[in-house]
GROMACS .gro file of C-alpha atoms in nm:
model
  334
    1UNK     CA    1 -17.883   6.324  12.516
    2UNK     CA    2 -17.824   6.024  12.745
    3UNK     CA    3 -18.059   5.781  12.933
    4UNK     CA    4 -18.178   5.538  12.655
    5UNK     CA    5 -18.025   5.202  12.562
    6UNK     CA    6 -18.051   5.278  12.190
    7UNK     CA    7 -17.927   5.596  12.044
    8UNK     CA    8 -18.003   5.675  11.690
    9UNK     CA    9 -17.880   5.959  11.469
   10UNK     CA   10 -18.122   6.020  11.168
   11UNK     CA   11 -17.974   6.229  10.869
   12UNK     CA   12 -18.260   6.376  10.679
   13UNK     CA   13 -18.504   6.390  10.964
   14UNK     CA   14 -18.726   6.637  10.794
   15UNK     CA   15 -18.797   6.418  10.491
   16UNK     CA   16 -19.126   6.238  10.469
   17UNK     CA   17 -18.958   5.897  10.540
   18UNK     CA   18 -18.715   6.044  10.798
   19UNK     CA   19 -18.982   6.212  11.009
   20UNK     CA   20 -19.206   5.897  11.021
   21UNK     CA   21 -18.893   5.691  11.117
   22UNK     CA   22 -18.823   5.946  11.400
   23UNK     CA   23 -19.185   5.919  11.512
   24UNK     CA   24 -19.173   5.537  11.523
   25UNK     CA   25 -18.825   5.516  11.691
   26UNK     CA   26 -18.934   5.769  11.952
   27UNK     CA   27 -19.252   5.542  12.025
   28UNK     CA   28 -19.018   5.266  12.100
   29UNK     CA   29 -18.832   5.472  12.351
   30UNK     CA   30 -18.523   5.541  12.159
   31UNK     CA   31 -18.305   5.862  12.198
   32UNK     CA   32 -18.298   6.043  11.862
   33UNK     CA   33 -18.086   6.314  11.713
   34UNK     CA   34 -18.224   6.455  11.380
   35UNK     CA   35 -18.023   6.643  11.132
   36UNK     CA   36 -18.156   6.820  10.817
   37UNK     CA   37 -18.030   7.095  10.606
   38UNK     CA   38 -18.354   7.304  10.637
   39UNK     CA   39 -18.518   7.413  10.960
   40UNK     CA   40 -18.791   7.188  11.098
   41UNK     CA   41 -19.097   7.193  10.868
   42UNK     CA   42 -19.457   7.287  10.951
   43UNK     CA   43 -19.596   7.052  11.220
   44UNK     CA   44 -19.841   6.919  10.958
   45UNK     CA   45 -19.546   6.747  10.775
   46UNK     CA   46 -19.375   6.615  11.089
   47UNK     CA   47 -19.555   6.318  11.256
   48UNK     CA   48 -19.323   6.310  11.549
   49UNK     CA   49 -19.480   6.652  11.641
   50UNK     CA   50 -19.837   6.522  11.630
   51UNK     CA   51 -19.816   6.423  11.995
   52UNK     CA   52 -19.604   6.524  12.294
   53UNK     CA   53 -19.237   6.449  12.296
   54UNK     CA   54 -19.034   6.410  12.609
   55UNK     CA   55 -18.786   6.708  12.603
   56UNK     CA   56 -18.472   6.487  12.637
   57UNK     CA   57 -18.578   6.226  12.384
   58UNK     CA   58 -18.530   6.425  12.060
   59UNK     CA   59 -18.284   6.687  11.954
   60UNK     CA   60 -18.278   6.850  11.619
   61UNK     CA   61 -17.992   7.023  11.435
   62UNK     CA   62 -18.005   7.230  11.104
   63UNK     CA   63 -17.688   7.132  10.911
   64UNK     CA   64 -17.612   7.077  10.545
   65UNK     CA   65 -17.404   6.777  10.461
   66UNK     CA   66 -17.244   6.974  10.171
   67UNK     CA   67 -17.141   7.271  10.393
   68UNK     CA   68 -17.154   7.166  10.747
   69UNK     CA   69 -16.977   6.827  10.748
   70UNK     CA   70 -16.734   6.896  11.031
   71UNK     CA   71 -17.033   7.025  11.260
   72UNK     CA   72 -17.222   6.714  11.183
   73UNK     CA   73 -16.924   6.484  11.258
   74UNK     CA   74 -16.869   6.686  11.586
   75UNK     CA   75 -17.234   6.582  11.682
   76UNK     CA   76 -17.178   6.215  11.589
   77UNK     CA   77 -16.853   6.186  11.775
   78UNK     CA   78 -16.995   6.353  12.078
   79UNK     CA   79 -17.331   6.166  12.072
   80UNK     CA   80 -17.178   5.824  11.969
   81UNK     CA   81 -17.503   5.670  11.829
   82UNK     CA   82 -17.552   5.308  11.819
   83UNK     CA   83 -17.725   5.353  11.479
   84UNK     CA   84 -17.711   5.607  11.195
   85UNK     CA   85 -18.003   5.594  10.945
   86UNK     CA   86 -17.938   5.808  10.639
   87UNK     CA   87 -18.253   5.947  10.455
   88UNK     CA   88 -18.066   6.268  10.346
   89UNK     CA   89 -18.052   6.303   9.956
   90UNK     CA   90 -18.166   6.527   9.666
   91UNK     CA   91 -18.458   6.299   9.578
   92UNK     CA   92 -18.639   6.439   9.280
   93UNK     CA   93 -18.604   6.226   8.956
   94UNK     CA   94 -18.708   6.461   8.676
   95UNK     CA   95 -18.552   6.771   8.807
   96UNK     CA   96 -18.214   6.598   8.846
   97UNK     CA   97 -18.169   6.660   8.466
   98UNK     CA   98 -18.166   7.040   8.534
   99UNK     CA   99 -17.890   7.039   8.787
  100UNK     CA  100 -17.713   6.695   8.792
  101UNK     CA  101 -17.408   6.838   8.949
  102UNK     CA  102 -17.606   6.925   9.264
  103UNK     CA  103 -17.752   6.572   9.283
  104UNK     CA  104 -17.403   6.412   9.265
  105UNK     CA  105 -17.265   6.666   9.517
  106UNK     CA  106 -17.517   6.582   9.779
  107UNK     CA  107 -17.591   6.209   9.696
  108UNK     CA  108 -17.241   6.097   9.620
  109UNK     CA  109 -16.941   6.323   9.698
  110UNK     CA  110 -17.058   6.478  10.019
  111UNK     CA  111 -17.177   6.126  10.135
  112UNK     CA  112 -16.837   5.966  10.054
  113UNK     CA  113 -16.663   6.229  10.259
  114UNK     CA  114 -16.894   6.141  10.549
  115UNK     CA  115 -16.838   5.766  10.517
  116UNK     CA  116 -16.452   5.820  10.496
  117UNK     CA  117 -16.476   5.987  10.842
  118UNK     CA  118 -16.700   5.728  10.985
  119UNK     CA  119 -16.538   5.409  10.867
  120UNK     CA  120 -16.338   5.346  11.189
  121UNK     CA  121 -16.607   5.446  11.443
  122UNK     CA  122 -16.606   5.160  11.701
  123UNK     CA  123 -16.939   5.265  11.863
  124UNK     CA  124 -17.132   5.248  11.536
  125UNK     CA  125 -17.338   4.922  11.522
  126UNK     CA  126 -17.511   4.985  11.195
  127UNK     CA  127 -17.528   5.249  10.916
  128UNK     CA  128 -17.864   5.219  10.734
  129UNK     CA  129 -17.842   5.367  10.373
  130UNK     CA  130 -18.187   5.435  10.247
  131UNK     CA  131 -18.156   5.375   9.874
  132UNK     CA  132 -18.398   5.360   9.585
  133UNK     CA  133 -18.519   5.102   9.327
  134UNK     CA  134 -18.451   5.374   9.060
  135UNK     CA  135 -18.089   5.214   9.062
  136UNK     CA  136 -18.236   4.920   8.873
  137UNK     CA  137 -18.374   5.113   8.594
  138UNK     CA  138 -18.686   5.005   8.422
  139UNK     CA  139 -18.730   4.633   8.485
  140UNK     CA  140 -18.969   4.347   8.418
  141UNK     CA  141 -19.088   4.097   8.680
  142UNK     CA  142 -18.995   4.105   9.048
  143UNK     CA  143 -18.655   4.263   9.091
  144UNK     CA  144 -18.418   4.078   9.328
  145UNK     CA  145 -18.146   4.256   9.522
  146UNK     CA  146 -17.871   4.088   9.288
  147UNK     CA  147 -18.003   4.270   8.977
  148UNK     CA  148 -17.742   4.462   8.781
  149UNK     CA  149 -17.774   4.840   8.823
  150UNK     CA  150 -17.913   5.010   8.514
  151UNK     CA  151 -17.995   5.366   8.625
  152UNK     CA  152 -18.149   5.598   8.377
  153UNK     CA  153 -18.152   5.939   8.535
  154UNK     CA  154 -17.883   6.156   8.707
  155UNK     CA  155 -18.075   6.099   9.041
  156UNK     CA  156 -18.065   5.721   8.999
  157UNK     CA  157 -17.680   5.728   8.897
  158UNK     CA  158 -17.593   5.937   9.195
  159UNK     CA  159 -17.765   5.698   9.433
  160UNK     CA  160 -17.615   5.387   9.257
  161UNK     CA  161 -17.285   5.540   9.286
  162UNK     CA  162 -17.299   5.598   9.655
  163UNK     CA  163 -17.445   5.249   9.717
  164UNK     CA  164 -17.144   5.095   9.522
  165UNK     CA  165 -16.900   5.309   9.719
  166UNK     CA  166 -17.063   5.188  10.048
  167UNK     CA  167 -17.032   4.838   9.935
  168UNK     CA  168 -16.647   4.878   9.880
  169UNK     CA  169 -16.643   5.025  10.234
  170UNK     CA  170 -16.814   4.707  10.365
  171UNK     CA  171 -16.569   4.485  10.187
  172UNK     CA  172 -16.259   4.688  10.264
  173UNK     CA  173 -16.318   4.814  10.615
  174UNK     CA  174 -16.617   4.593  10.741
  175UNK     CA  175 -16.817   4.912  10.752
  176UNK     CA  176 -17.155   4.809  10.910
  177UNK     CA  177 -17.379   4.930  10.627
  178UNK     CA  178 -17.731   4.779  10.532
  179UNK     CA  179 -17.925   4.903  10.235
  180UNK     CA  180 -18.309   4.942  10.217
  181UNK     CA  181 -18.514   5.008   9.906
  182UNK     CA  182 -18.878   5.071   9.892
  183UNK     CA  183 -19.138   5.086   9.614
  184UNK     CA  184 -19.340   5.397   9.589
  185UNK     CA  185 -19.401   5.522   9.944
  186UNK     CA  186 -19.704   5.723  10.051
  187UNK     CA  187 -19.907   5.828  10.349
  188UNK     CA  188 -20.016   6.104  10.574
  189UNK     CA  189 -19.742   6.391  10.599
  190UNK     CA  190 -19.606   6.338  10.255
  191UNK     CA  191 -19.484   6.622  10.036
  192UNK     CA  192 -19.778   6.778   9.842
  193UNK     CA  193 -19.600   6.736   9.500
  194UNK     CA  194 -19.623   6.347   9.542
  195UNK     CA  195 -19.892   6.192   9.331
  196UNK     CA  196 -20.103   6.059   9.625
  197UNK     CA  197 -20.143   6.380   9.824
  198UNK     CA  198 -20.132   6.589   9.503
  199UNK     CA  199 -20.422   6.409   9.348
  200UNK     CA  200 -20.622   6.439   9.667
  201UNK     CA  201 -20.564   6.807   9.702
  202UNK     CA  202 -20.619   6.879   9.336
  203UNK     CA  203 -20.952   6.706   9.345
  204UNK     CA  204 -21.063   6.870   9.669
  205UNK     CA  205 -20.963   7.216   9.539
  206UNK     CA  206 -21.116   7.195   9.187
  207UNK     CA  207 -20.781   7.178   8.996
  208UNK     CA  208 -20.729   6.939   8.709
  209UNK     CA  209 -20.445   6.684   8.765
  210UNK     CA  210 -20.186   6.625   8.489
  211UNK     CA  211 -20.095   6.260   8.437
  212UNK     CA  212 -19.757   6.215   8.279
  213UNK     CA  213 -19.780   5.949   8.008
  214UNK     CA  214 -20.128   5.904   8.084
  215UNK     CA  215 -20.027   5.740   8.412
  216UNK     CA  216 -19.955   5.406   8.237
  217UNK     CA  217 -19.632   5.335   8.450
  218UNK     CA  218 -19.678   5.048   8.689
  219UNK     CA  219 -19.571   5.084   9.053
  220UNK     CA  220 -19.628   4.907   9.378
  221UNK     CA  221 -19.734   5.166   9.641
  222UNK     CA  222 -19.653   5.096  10.004
  223UNK     CA  223 -19.757   5.271  10.326
  224UNK     CA  224 -19.493   5.474  10.504
  225UNK     CA  225 -19.575   5.294  10.837
  226UNK     CA  226 -19.484   4.951  10.678
  227UNK     CA  227 -19.160   5.097  10.539
  228UNK     CA  228 -19.071   5.240  10.878
  229UNK     CA  229 -19.120   4.912  11.053
  230UNK     CA  230 -18.913   4.739  10.794
  231UNK     CA  231 -18.636   5.008  10.832
  232UNK     CA  232 -18.631   4.956  11.206
  233UNK     CA  233 -18.604   4.570  11.157
  234UNK     CA  234 -18.311   4.617  10.903
  235UNK     CA  235 -18.144   4.857  11.156
  236UNK     CA  236 -18.166   4.602  11.440
  237UNK     CA  237 -18.153   4.264  11.244
  238UNK     CA  238 -18.008   4.346  10.909
  239UNK     CA  239 -17.684   4.175  10.798
  240UNK     CA  240 -17.398   4.423  10.703
  241UNK     CA  241 -17.353   4.426  10.323
  242UNK     CA  242 -17.700   4.320  10.258
  243UNK     CA  243 -17.987   4.490  10.059
  244UNK     CA  244 -18.340   4.473  10.185
  245UNK     CA  245 -18.662   4.550   9.973
  246UNK     CA  246 -18.992   4.672  10.109
  247UNK     CA  247 -19.279   4.624   9.885
  248UNK     CA  248 -19.627   4.494   9.830
  249UNK     CA  249 -19.741   4.221   9.589
  250UNK     CA  250 -20.026   4.444   9.442
  251UNK     CA  251 -19.876   4.650   9.154
  252UNK     CA  252 -20.102   4.882   8.961
  253UNK     CA  253 -20.075   5.169   8.713
  254UNK     CA  254 -20.052   5.523   8.836
  255UNK     CA  255 -20.366   5.582   8.632
  256UNK     CA  256 -20.562   5.309   8.843
  257UNK     CA  257 -20.434   5.468   9.158
  258UNK     CA  258 -20.563   5.809   9.054
  259UNK     CA  259 -20.891   5.655   8.965
  260UNK     CA  260 -20.911   5.503   9.313
  261UNK     CA  261 -20.834   5.843   9.468
  262UNK     CA  262 -21.101   6.002   9.245
  263UNK     CA  263 -21.361   5.761   9.382
  264UNK     CA  264 -21.279   5.817   9.745
  265UNK     CA  265 -21.280   6.195   9.699
  266UNK     CA  266 -21.607   6.188   9.507
  267UNK     CA  267 -21.506   6.328   9.178
  268UNK     CA  268 -21.526   6.208   8.814
  269UNK     CA  269 -21.181   6.098   8.696
  270UNK     CA  270 -21.234   6.186   8.331
  271UNK     CA  271 -21.345   6.545   8.418
  272UNK     CA  272 -21.065   6.613   8.645
  273UNK     CA  273 -20.759   6.455   8.482
  274UNK     CA  274 -20.559   6.553   8.174
  275UNK     CA  275 -20.312   6.323   8.002
  276UNK     CA  276 -19.976   6.490   7.919
  277UNK     CA  277 -19.640   6.373   7.782
  278UNK     CA  278 -19.424   6.155   7.999
  279UNK     CA  279 -19.104   6.284   8.178
  280UNK     CA  280 -18.763   6.223   8.051
  281UNK     CA  281 -18.601   5.890   8.170
  282UNK     CA  282 -18.906   5.781   8.361
  283UNK     CA  283 -18.889   5.403   8.417
  284UNK     CA  284 -19.211   5.217   8.314
  285UNK     CA  285 -19.193   4.960   8.595
  286UNK     CA  286 -18.992   4.836   8.887
  287UNK     CA  287 -19.145   4.575   9.109
  288UNK     CA  288 -18.936   4.458   9.412
  289UNK     CA  289 -18.909   4.106   9.533
  290UNK     CA  290 -18.911   4.128   9.911
  291UNK     CA  291 -18.857   3.748   9.994
  292UNK     CA  292 -18.518   3.816  10.149
  293UNK     CA  293 -18.666   4.085  10.381
  294UNK     CA  294 -18.970   3.865  10.480
  295UNK     CA  295 -18.744   3.559  10.538
  296UNK     CA  296 -18.454   3.726  10.724
  297UNK     CA  297 -18.633   4.005  10.898
  298UNK     CA  298 -18.985   3.869  10.948
  299UNK     CA  299 -19.133   4.162  10.782
  300UNK     CA  300 -19.426   4.197  10.541
  301UNK     CA  301 -19.644   4.489  10.439
  302UNK     CA  302 -19.984   4.504  10.632
  303UNK     CA  303 -20.165   4.821  10.531
  304UNK     CA  304 -20.374   4.775  10.224
  305UNK     CA  305 -20.367   5.047   9.957
  306UNK     CA  306 -20.734   5.135   9.994
  307UNK     CA  307 -20.701   5.171  10.365
  308UNK     CA  308 -20.382   5.378  10.325
  309UNK     CA  309 -20.543   5.617  10.077
  310UNK     CA  310 -20.842   5.672  10.319
  311UNK     CA  311 -20.602   5.756  10.593
  312UNK     CA  312 -20.420   5.995  10.384
  313UNK     CA  313 -20.738   6.163  10.278
  314UNK     CA  314 -20.831   6.190  10.642
  315UNK     CA  315 -20.503   6.364  10.711
  316UNK     CA  316 -20.568   6.611  10.428
  317UNK     CA  317 -20.930   6.669  10.533
  318UNK     CA  318 -20.806   6.748  10.892
  319UNK     CA  319 -20.523   6.975  10.778
  320UNK     CA  320 -20.682   7.132  10.473
  321UNK     CA  321 -20.649   7.480  10.595
  322UNK     CA  322 -20.291   7.463  10.667
  323UNK     CA  323 -20.217   7.269  10.349
  324UNK     CA  324 -20.374   7.526  10.133
  325UNK     CA  325 -20.104   7.776  10.259
  326UNK     CA  326 -19.828   7.545  10.134
  327UNK     CA  327 -19.693   7.507   9.771
  328UNK     CA  328 -19.844   7.216   9.578
  329UNK     CA  329 -19.541   7.197   9.345
  330UNK     CA  330 -19.178   7.098   9.413
  331UNK     CA  331 -18.945   7.398   9.472
  332UNK     CA  332 -18.576   7.324   9.432
  333UNK     CA  333 -18.321   7.437   9.673
  334UNK     CA  334 -17.947   7.379   9.637
   0.00000   0.00000   0.00000
């Protein structure tokens, strides 16, 4: 695991964002160690496997932060990464109401135990905490990084708690943490229960799509490649203790998004969509102000929503036989 000037350890490398980050970092010649609690997913969900990888450039370990902390720390202290990027979390919002203790165990308590053991690491240049705009709660206007947290679900509370804990570590120990928050991320390789791939697959397989709350919630959708490039910039250039937002300036309702997908898949929206009641605690809107990110990191989103939707449709068209074998709905694992 030696030989590259920049060594990165990615927690949650199996996740949608984590796997795309691994791919982008490998493309830049970095040496990557990936850790996730599940074994590596099917190739269709792992973009770093869509082309050949040098054997010594990427190593994967299946360990769970809740149960294998000592083994994870052994890897960290042996590997001595320059950077740790943390995508690992229980991430579903609505489902966090069913087992909130599991969300707090993974997202907060186990994470605090990890940070406590890492706080004196002299080799660590930066710890990137991938956070969420859910910590702000339902908001009006463009949300700045200084906005007071107002989480409305167990998931959001668990993420706000660990972010606040990490900020105390920065102030007390000068722990080199930077935070990233992205508006709704989409793109090829995303889990099939997320709205963009789910809508595409439902329309292509003749299933009717349920829109919670009629799809009135407003979001700003951003392509995963834009987010990954921003995360790399935050890792290299971000100032410890700072929060960086990745967003676009084109908010739209989920209903409008699904209409766009229906148009590009050649189905009639009204015949393929059913309005249902909204989910508990769902925020009506949160739009992120990314002026700090563009000013300090020189970052801006480049991929238009229409182009990104077309790219995601192409991924599904190319992989449709494999994707039909996968579950379309979220399956919770502890």
